[in-house]
Coordinates of C-alpha atoms and ligand atoms in Angstrom, one line a residue:
M1 CA 169.9 -65.7 24.9
A2 CA 169.8 -69.3 23.8
I3 CA 167.7 -70.0 20.8
Q4 CA 164.7 -72.2 21.6
P5 CA 164.0 -74.9 18.9
V6 CA 160.7 -74.1 17.1
K7 CA 158.0 -76.6 18.0
S8 CA 155.0 -74.9 16.6
V9 CA 154.4 -72.1 14.2
K10 CA 151.8 -69.5 13.4
I11 CA 151.0 -69.3 9.7
V12 CA 149.4 -66.2 8.4
E13 CA 147.6 -66.9 5.1
V14 CA 147.9 -63.8 2.9
G15 CA 146.6 -65.2 -0.4
P16 CA 143.2 -63.4 -0.4
R17 CA 145.1 -60.1 0.1
D18 CA 148.7 -60.1 -1.1
G19 CA 148.0 -62.8 -3.6
L20 CA 144.8 -61.5 -5.2
Q21 CA 146.0 -57.9 -5.3
N22 CA 148.8 -58.9 -7.5
E23 CA 146.7 -61.0 -9.9
K24 CA 145.6 -59.1 -13.1
V25 CA 142.0 -60.1 -12.9
I26 CA 139.2 -59.0 -10.6
I27 CA 137.2 -61.9 -9.2
D28 CA 133.8 -61.6 -7.6
T29 CA 133.2 -61.4 -3.9
G30 CA 131.5 -64.8 -3.8
A31 CA 134.5 -66.5 -5.3
K32 CA 136.7 -64.8 -2.7
L33 CA 134.5 -65.9 0.1
A34 CA 134.4 -69.5 -1.2
F35 CA 138.2 -69.4 -1.3
I36 CA 138.5 -68.1 2.3
G37 CA 136.0 -70.8 3.4
K38 CA 138.1 -73.5 1.9
L39 CA 141.3 -72.1 3.6
A40 CA 139.5 -72.1 6.9
A41 CA 138.3 -75.6 6.3
A42 CA 141.9 -76.7 5.6
G43 CA 142.8 -75.5 9.1
L44 CA 144.3 -72.0 8.6
K45 CA 143.4 -69.9 11.6
Y46 CA 145.0 -66.6 10.5
I47 CA 143.8 -65.2 7.2
E48 CA 144.4 -61.7 5.8
V49 CA 141.3 -61.3 3.8
T50 CA 141.5 -57.9 2.1
S51 CA 142.7 -54.3 2.2
F52 CA 140.9 -51.1 3.0
V53 CA 143.1 -49.2 0.7
H54 CA 142.0 -46.8 -2.0
P55 CA 139.8 -48.7 -4.4
K56 CA 141.6 -47.1 -7.4
A57 CA 145.0 -48.2 -6.0
I58 CA 143.9 -51.8 -5.8
P59 CA 140.7 -52.4 -7.7
Q60 CA 140.9 -56.1 -7.0
L61 CA 140.1 -55.5 -3.4
S62 CA 137.5 -52.7 -3.8
D63 CA 134.9 -55.0 -2.3
A64 CA 136.6 -55.2 1.0
L65 CA 133.5 -54.3 3.0
D66 CA 131.4 -57.0 1.4
V67 CA 134.2 -59.6 1.8
V68 CA 134.5 -58.9 5.6
K69 CA 130.7 -58.9 6.1
G70 CA 130.4 -62.2 4.3
L71 CA 133.1 -64.0 6.2
P72 CA 132.2 -67.3 7.9
A73 CA 132.0 -66.8 11.6
L74 CA 134.0 -69.8 12.8
P75 CA 135.5 -70.3 16.3
G76 CA 139.1 -69.5 16.7
M77 CA 139.5 -67.7 13.3
H78 CA 141.6 -64.5 13.1
Y79 CA 140.6 -62.5 10.0
S80 CA 142.6 -59.4 9.3
A81 CA 142.8 -56.6 6.7
L82 CA 145.3 -54.0 5.6
V83 CA 144.6 -50.4 6.5
P84 CA 146.7 -47.5 5.1
N85 CA 145.2 -44.4 6.9
L86 CA 142.3 -43.2 9.0
K87 CA 139.9 -43.4 6.1
G88 CA 140.7 -47.0 5.8
L89 CA 140.3 -47.6 9.5
E90 CA 136.9 -46.1 9.4
R91 CA 135.9 -48.5 6.7
A92 CA 137.5 -51.4 8.6
L93 CA 135.7 -50.5 11.8
E94 CA 132.4 -50.4 9.9
S95 CA 133.1 -53.9 8.5
G96 CA 133.4 -55.3 12.0
I97 CA 136.9 -56.8 11.4
R98 CA 139.0 -57.2 14.6
E99 CA 142.5 -57.3 13.3
I100 CA 144.3 -54.8 11.1
A101 CA 147.7 -54.2 9.6
V102 CA 149.5 -51.0 8.8
F103 CA 152.3 -51.0 6.3
T104 CA 155.5 -49.1 5.7
A105 CA 158.9 -49.8 4.3
T106 CA 162.6 -49.1 4.9
S107 CA 162.9 -46.9 1.8
N108 CA 161.4 -43.6 1.0
T109 CA 161.3 -44.2 -2.7
F110 CA 159.3 -47.3 -2.2
T111 CA 156.8 -45.8 0.3
Q112 CA 156.3 -42.8 -2.1
R113 CA 155.3 -45.1 -4.9
N114 CA 153.3 -47.4 -2.7
I115 CA 151.4 -45.1 -0.4
N116 CA 152.4 -41.6 -1.6
M117 CA 154.3 -40.8 1.6
T118 CA 157.9 -40.8 2.9
V119 CA 158.7 -43.3 5.6
N120 CA 158.4 -40.5 8.2
E121 CA 155.1 -39.3 6.8
S122 CA 153.8 -42.9 6.9
F123 CA 154.6 -42.9 10.7
E124 CA 152.7 -39.6 11.1
A125 CA 149.8 -41.1 9.2
F126 CA 149.8 -44.4 11.2
Q127 CA 150.1 -43.0 14.6
P128 CA 146.4 -42.0 14.9
V129 CA 145.4 -45.2 13.1
V130 CA 147.2 -47.5 15.5
Q131 CA 146.1 -45.4 18.5
R132 CA 142.5 -45.6 17.6
A133 CA 142.6 -49.2 16.6
L134 CA 144.2 -50.2 19.9
A135 CA 141.6 -48.1 21.7
E136 CA 138.9 -50.1 19.9
G137 CA 140.6 -53.3 21.1
L138 CA 141.8 -54.4 17.7
F139 CA 145.0 -56.5 17.1
V140 CA 147.4 -54.4 15.1
R141 CA 150.2 -55.8 12.9
G142 CA 152.8 -53.7 11.1
Y143 CA 154.5 -54.6 7.8
V144 CA 158.0 -53.6 7.0
S145 CA 158.3 -53.9 3.2
T146 CA 161.7 -54.0 1.5
A147 CA 163.3 -55.2 4.7
F148 CA 166.2 -56.8 2.7
Y149 CA 166.2 -55.3 -0.8
C150 CA 164.4 -52.4 -2.4
P151 CA 163.7 -52.3 -6.1
Y152 CA 164.9 -48.7 -6.1
E153 CA 167.5 -48.4 -3.4
G154 CA 169.1 -51.9 -3.6
K155 CA 170.4 -53.7 -0.6
I156 CA 168.9 -52.5 2.7
D157 CA 171.2 -52.2 5.8
S158 CA 169.9 -54.2 8.7
A159 CA 170.0 -51.0 10.9
A160 CA 167.3 -49.5 8.6
T161 CA 165.1 -52.5 9.0
L162 CA 165.6 -52.5 12.8
D163 CA 164.8 -48.8 13.0
V164 CA 161.5 -49.1 11.2
T165 CA 160.6 -52.2 13.2
Q166 CA 161.3 -50.5 16.5
R167 CA 159.3 -47.4 15.4
L168 CA 156.3 -49.6 14.7
L169 CA 156.6 -51.4 18.0
A170 CA 156.9 -48.0 19.7
L171 CA 153.5 -47.1 18.2
G172 CA 152.0 -50.1 20.0
V173 CA 151.9 -52.5 17.0
Q174 CA 151.7 -56.1 18.5
E175 CA 153.5 -58.0 15.7
V176 CA 155.8 -56.9 12.9
S177 CA 156.1 -58.7 9.6
I178 CA 159.5 -58.5 8.0
G179 CA 159.0 -58.5 4.2
D180 CA 161.3 -59.7 1.5
T181 CA 159.0 -57.9 -0.9
I182 CA 160.7 -58.6 -4.1
G183 CA 162.0 -62.0 -3.2
Q184 CA 165.7 -61.2 -3.4
A185 CA 166.9 -62.2 0.1
T186 CA 169.3 -65.1 0.5
P187 CA 169.4 -67.3 3.7
Q188 CA 172.6 -65.4 4.6
D189 CA 170.8 -62.0 4.3
V190 CA 168.0 -63.4 6.5
T191 CA 170.5 -64.6 9.1
T192 CA 172.4 -61.3 9.1
T193 CA 169.4 -59.0 9.3
M194 CA 167.3 -61.1 11.7
T195 CA 170.2 -61.8 14.0
H196 CA 170.6 -58.0 14.3
L197 CA 166.9 -57.5 14.9
L198 CA 166.7 -60.2 17.5
Q199 CA 169.3 -58.4 19.6
H200 CA 166.7 -55.8 20.2
V201 CA 163.2 -57.3 19.5
P202 CA 161.5 -60.3 21.2
V203 CA 161.3 -63.2 18.8
E204 CA 157.5 -63.7 19.4
K205 CA 156.8 -60.2 17.9
L206 CA 158.4 -61.0 14.5
A207 CA 156.9 -62.6 11.5
M208 CA 158.7 -63.4 8.2
H209 CA 157.1 -62.6 4.9
F210 CA 158.9 -64.1 1.9
H211 CA 158.3 -64.0 -1.8
D212 CA 159.6 -66.8 -3.9
T213 CA 161.0 -64.9 -6.8
N214 CA 164.4 -66.7 -6.8
G215 CA 163.1 -70.0 -5.4
L216 CA 164.8 -69.3 -2.0
A217 CA 161.7 -68.8 0.1
L218 CA 161.8 -72.2 1.8
E219 CA 165.6 -71.9 2.5
N220 CA 164.8 -68.5 4.0
V221 CA 162.2 -70.1 6.2
A222 CA 164.8 -72.6 7.3
A223 CA 167.3 -69.8 8.2
S224 CA 164.5 -68.1 10.2
L225 CA 163.6 -71.3 12.1
A226 CA 167.2 -71.6 13.0
L227 CA 167.0 -68.3 14.8
G228 CA 163.8 -69.3 16.6
L229 CA 161.4 -67.3 14.4
S230 CA 158.0 -69.0 14.2
I231 CA 155.5 -66.8 12.4
F232 CA 155.4 -67.1 8.6
D233 CA 153.2 -65.4 6.0
S234 CA 152.4 -67.4 2.9
S235 CA 149.9 -67.5 0.2
A236 CA 147.8 -70.6 -0.9
G237 CA 149.2 -71.9 -4.2
G238 CA 151.8 -69.2 -4.2
L239 CA 149.3 -66.7 -5.5
G240 CA 150.6 -63.3 -6.5
G241 CA 153.5 -62.4 -8.7
C242 CA 154.9 -59.0 -9.2
P243 CA 153.3 -56.8 -11.9
Y244 CA 156.7 -55.2 -12.5
A245 CA 158.6 -58.4 -13.0
P246 CA 157.0 -60.6 -15.6
G247 CA 157.3 -64.3 -14.8
A248 CA 158.3 -63.6 -11.2
S249 CA 156.6 -65.9 -8.8
G250 CA 154.5 -64.7 -5.9
N251 CA 154.4 -65.2 -2.2
L252 CA 155.9 -68.2 -0.6
S253 CA 153.3 -70.9 -1.2
T254 CA 151.4 -72.1 1.9
D255 CA 151.3 -75.6 0.4
A256 CA 155.1 -75.7 0.2
L257 CA 155.5 -74.1 3.6
V258 CA 153.2 -76.7 5.3
G259 CA 154.9 -79.6 3.5
F260 CA 158.3 -78.3 4.5
L261 CA 157.4 -77.7 8.2
E262 CA 155.8 -81.1 8.5
S263 CA 158.9 -82.7 7.0
Q264 CA 160.9 -80.9 9.7
G265 CA 158.7 -82.4 12.4
I266 CA 156.8 -79.2 13.1
A267 CA 153.1 -79.9 13.2
T268 CA 150.9 -77.2 11.5
G269 CA 147.4 -78.6 12.1
I270 CA 146.7 -78.0 8.4
D271 CA 145.2 -80.6 6.1
L272 CA 147.5 -80.4 3.0
N273 CA 144.9 -82.1 0.8
L274 CA 142.2 -79.6 1.6
L275 CA 144.7 -76.8 1.2
K276 CA 145.7 -78.0 -2.2
E277 CA 142.0 -78.1 -3.2
A278 CA 141.6 -74.5 -2.0
S279 CA 144.7 -73.5 -4.1
A280 CA 143.5 -75.4 -7.2
A281 CA 140.0 -73.9 -6.9
I282 CA 141.2 -70.3 -6.8
R283 CA 143.7 -71.0 -9.7
K284 CA 140.7 -72.2 -11.8
V285 CA 138.7 -69.1 -10.9
L286 CA 141.6 -66.9 -11.9
S287 CA 142.3 -68.6 -15.1
N288 CA 138.6 -68.5 -16.1
A289 CA 138.4 -64.8 -15.3
E290 CA 138.8 -62.3 -18.2
P291 CA 141.9 -60.2 -17.7
E292 CA 140.4 -56.8 -16.8
L293 CA 143.5 -55.0 -15.7
D294 CA 145.9 -54.0 -18.3
D295 CA 149.1 -54.3 -16.2
I296 CA 148.3 -51.9 -13.5
G297 CA 147.1 -49.4 -16.0
S298 CA 144.0 -48.7 -13.9
L299 CA 146.3 -47.0 -11.4
Q300 CA 147.2 -44.3 -13.8
N301 CA 144.3 -42.2 -12.6
L302 CA 145.8 -42.0 -9.1
A303 CA 148.3 -39.4 -8.2
V304 CA 150.4 -42.2 -6.9
N305 CA 151.5 -45.2 -8.8
P306 CA 151.6 -47.8 -6.1
R307 CA 153.7 -50.9 -6.4
V308 CA 151.3 -53.4 -5.3
E309 CA 153.7 -55.4 -3.2
S310 CA 154.2 -56.0 0.5
Ligands
LIG401 N1 139.9 -46.0 1.3 C1 139.0 -45.4 0.5 N2 139.2 -44.1 0.0 C2 140.3 -43.5 0.4 C3 141.2 -44.0 1.3 C4 141.0 -45.4 1.8 N3 141.8 -46.0 2.6 N4 142.2 -43.2 1.6 C5 142.0 -42.1 0.9 N5 140.8 -42.2 0.2 C6 140.2 -41.2 -0.6 C7 140.0 -39.9 0.1 O1 138.8 -39.9 0.8 C8 140.1 -38.9 -1.0 O2 138.8 -38.9 -1.7 P1 138.2 -37.6 -2.3 O3 139.2 -37.2 -3.4 O4 136.9 -38.0 -2.8 O5 138.2 -36.6 -1.2 C9 141.1 -39.5 -2.0 O6 141.1 -40.9 -1.7 C10 142.5 -39.0 -1.9 O7 143.0 -39.1 -0.5 P2 144.5 -39.0 -0.1 O8 144.6 -39.0 1.4 O9 145.1 -37.8 -0.8 O10 145.1 -40.3 -0.7 P3 146.2 -40.6 -1.7 O11 145.6 -40.3 -3.1 O12 147.5 -39.9 -1.4 O13 146.4 -42.1 -1.6 C11 146.6 -44.1 -0.2 C12 147.0 -42.7 -0.4 C13 147.4 -44.7 0.9 C14 145.1 -44.1 0.2 C15 146.8 -44.9 -1.5 O14 148.0 -44.6 -2.0 C16 146.6 -46.4 -1.3 O15 145.5 -46.8 -1.0 N6 147.6 -47.1 -1.5 C17 147.5 -48.6 -1.3 C18 148.7 -49.2 -1.9 C19 148.7 -50.7 -1.5 O16 147.7 -51.2 -1.1 N7 149.8 -51.4 -1.7 C20 149.9 -52.7 -1.4 C21 150.1 -53.1 0.0 S1 151.7 -52.9 0.5
LIG402 ZN1 154.0 -59.8 0.0

């Protein structure tokens, strides 16, 4: 099928979740809500605000319920949260959030460390979660972490990424985010893997999730746009960073993404100045906060030692 040129994009802001979960400090709920309010004011319509994961796994997001309850009710806003299991879904439903995301990966080693399950076990765990969420009328997204490279298993074959993506879609998930979790993919990797996926999966169901570890995230966006992909995850100010790779940068920055898209003639509807203010404000909060988490030492109590990446 001919590739349609991308004229508009959906940007999913993941800073309050993927960004803050990887920062070493815990900031208070009020500061998170102020950040989310500024992101919405800048024009972001899709914001992943938190995670209903185990509070010991990600202490930074243990206030998930209060965050969701405090969200500004604005027209046209889509707030979402990560949910790892039924317990998380119960908490999400209690909060009133209307969009959730489940997450798995291509590699067993990674899912074991992240969520204490093999890939197959994660699908067994998600099946009732997705079923119940859809029955409740929620929008359900799925994440495929390590879609290109795994820190343990190296280069990932596109067939493995396709397989996990198709299994998520078969569960009823409405959108699948393809994650370059450790930021190792090159534009050539993106082209190869996504060309394969697009032979089997409709383009409007796929989102791209890049980390900027090697500074290639924008080039990877360009490679994705060339294939007609038009949903991108990013994080205001490039929040995040990997706790296992000191100095590594975080998610693709929303500021950079918006600037790049506008330069390509793709309107985003986002006010770049307001976005930069939001990014600067959260950076200030983070730099004023006392480091409370000694690496991810607080995770030691858990049976699992999750890699806090997605
Ligand atoms: N929220 C709150 N508590 C939860 C929970 C959730 N989503 N899931 C499980 N728990 C509680 C259980 O109630 C149980 O409590 P109890 O001991 O008081 O009975 C305890 O945690 C252990 O439950 P179990 O099902 O054995 O979980 P686990 O220890 O195997 O952990 C996960 C599995 C998925 C909950 C945990 O690994 C996790 O939250 N990981 C998140 C990783 C992440 O967010 N990574 C970044 C995103 S990619
Ligand atoms: Zn991520």
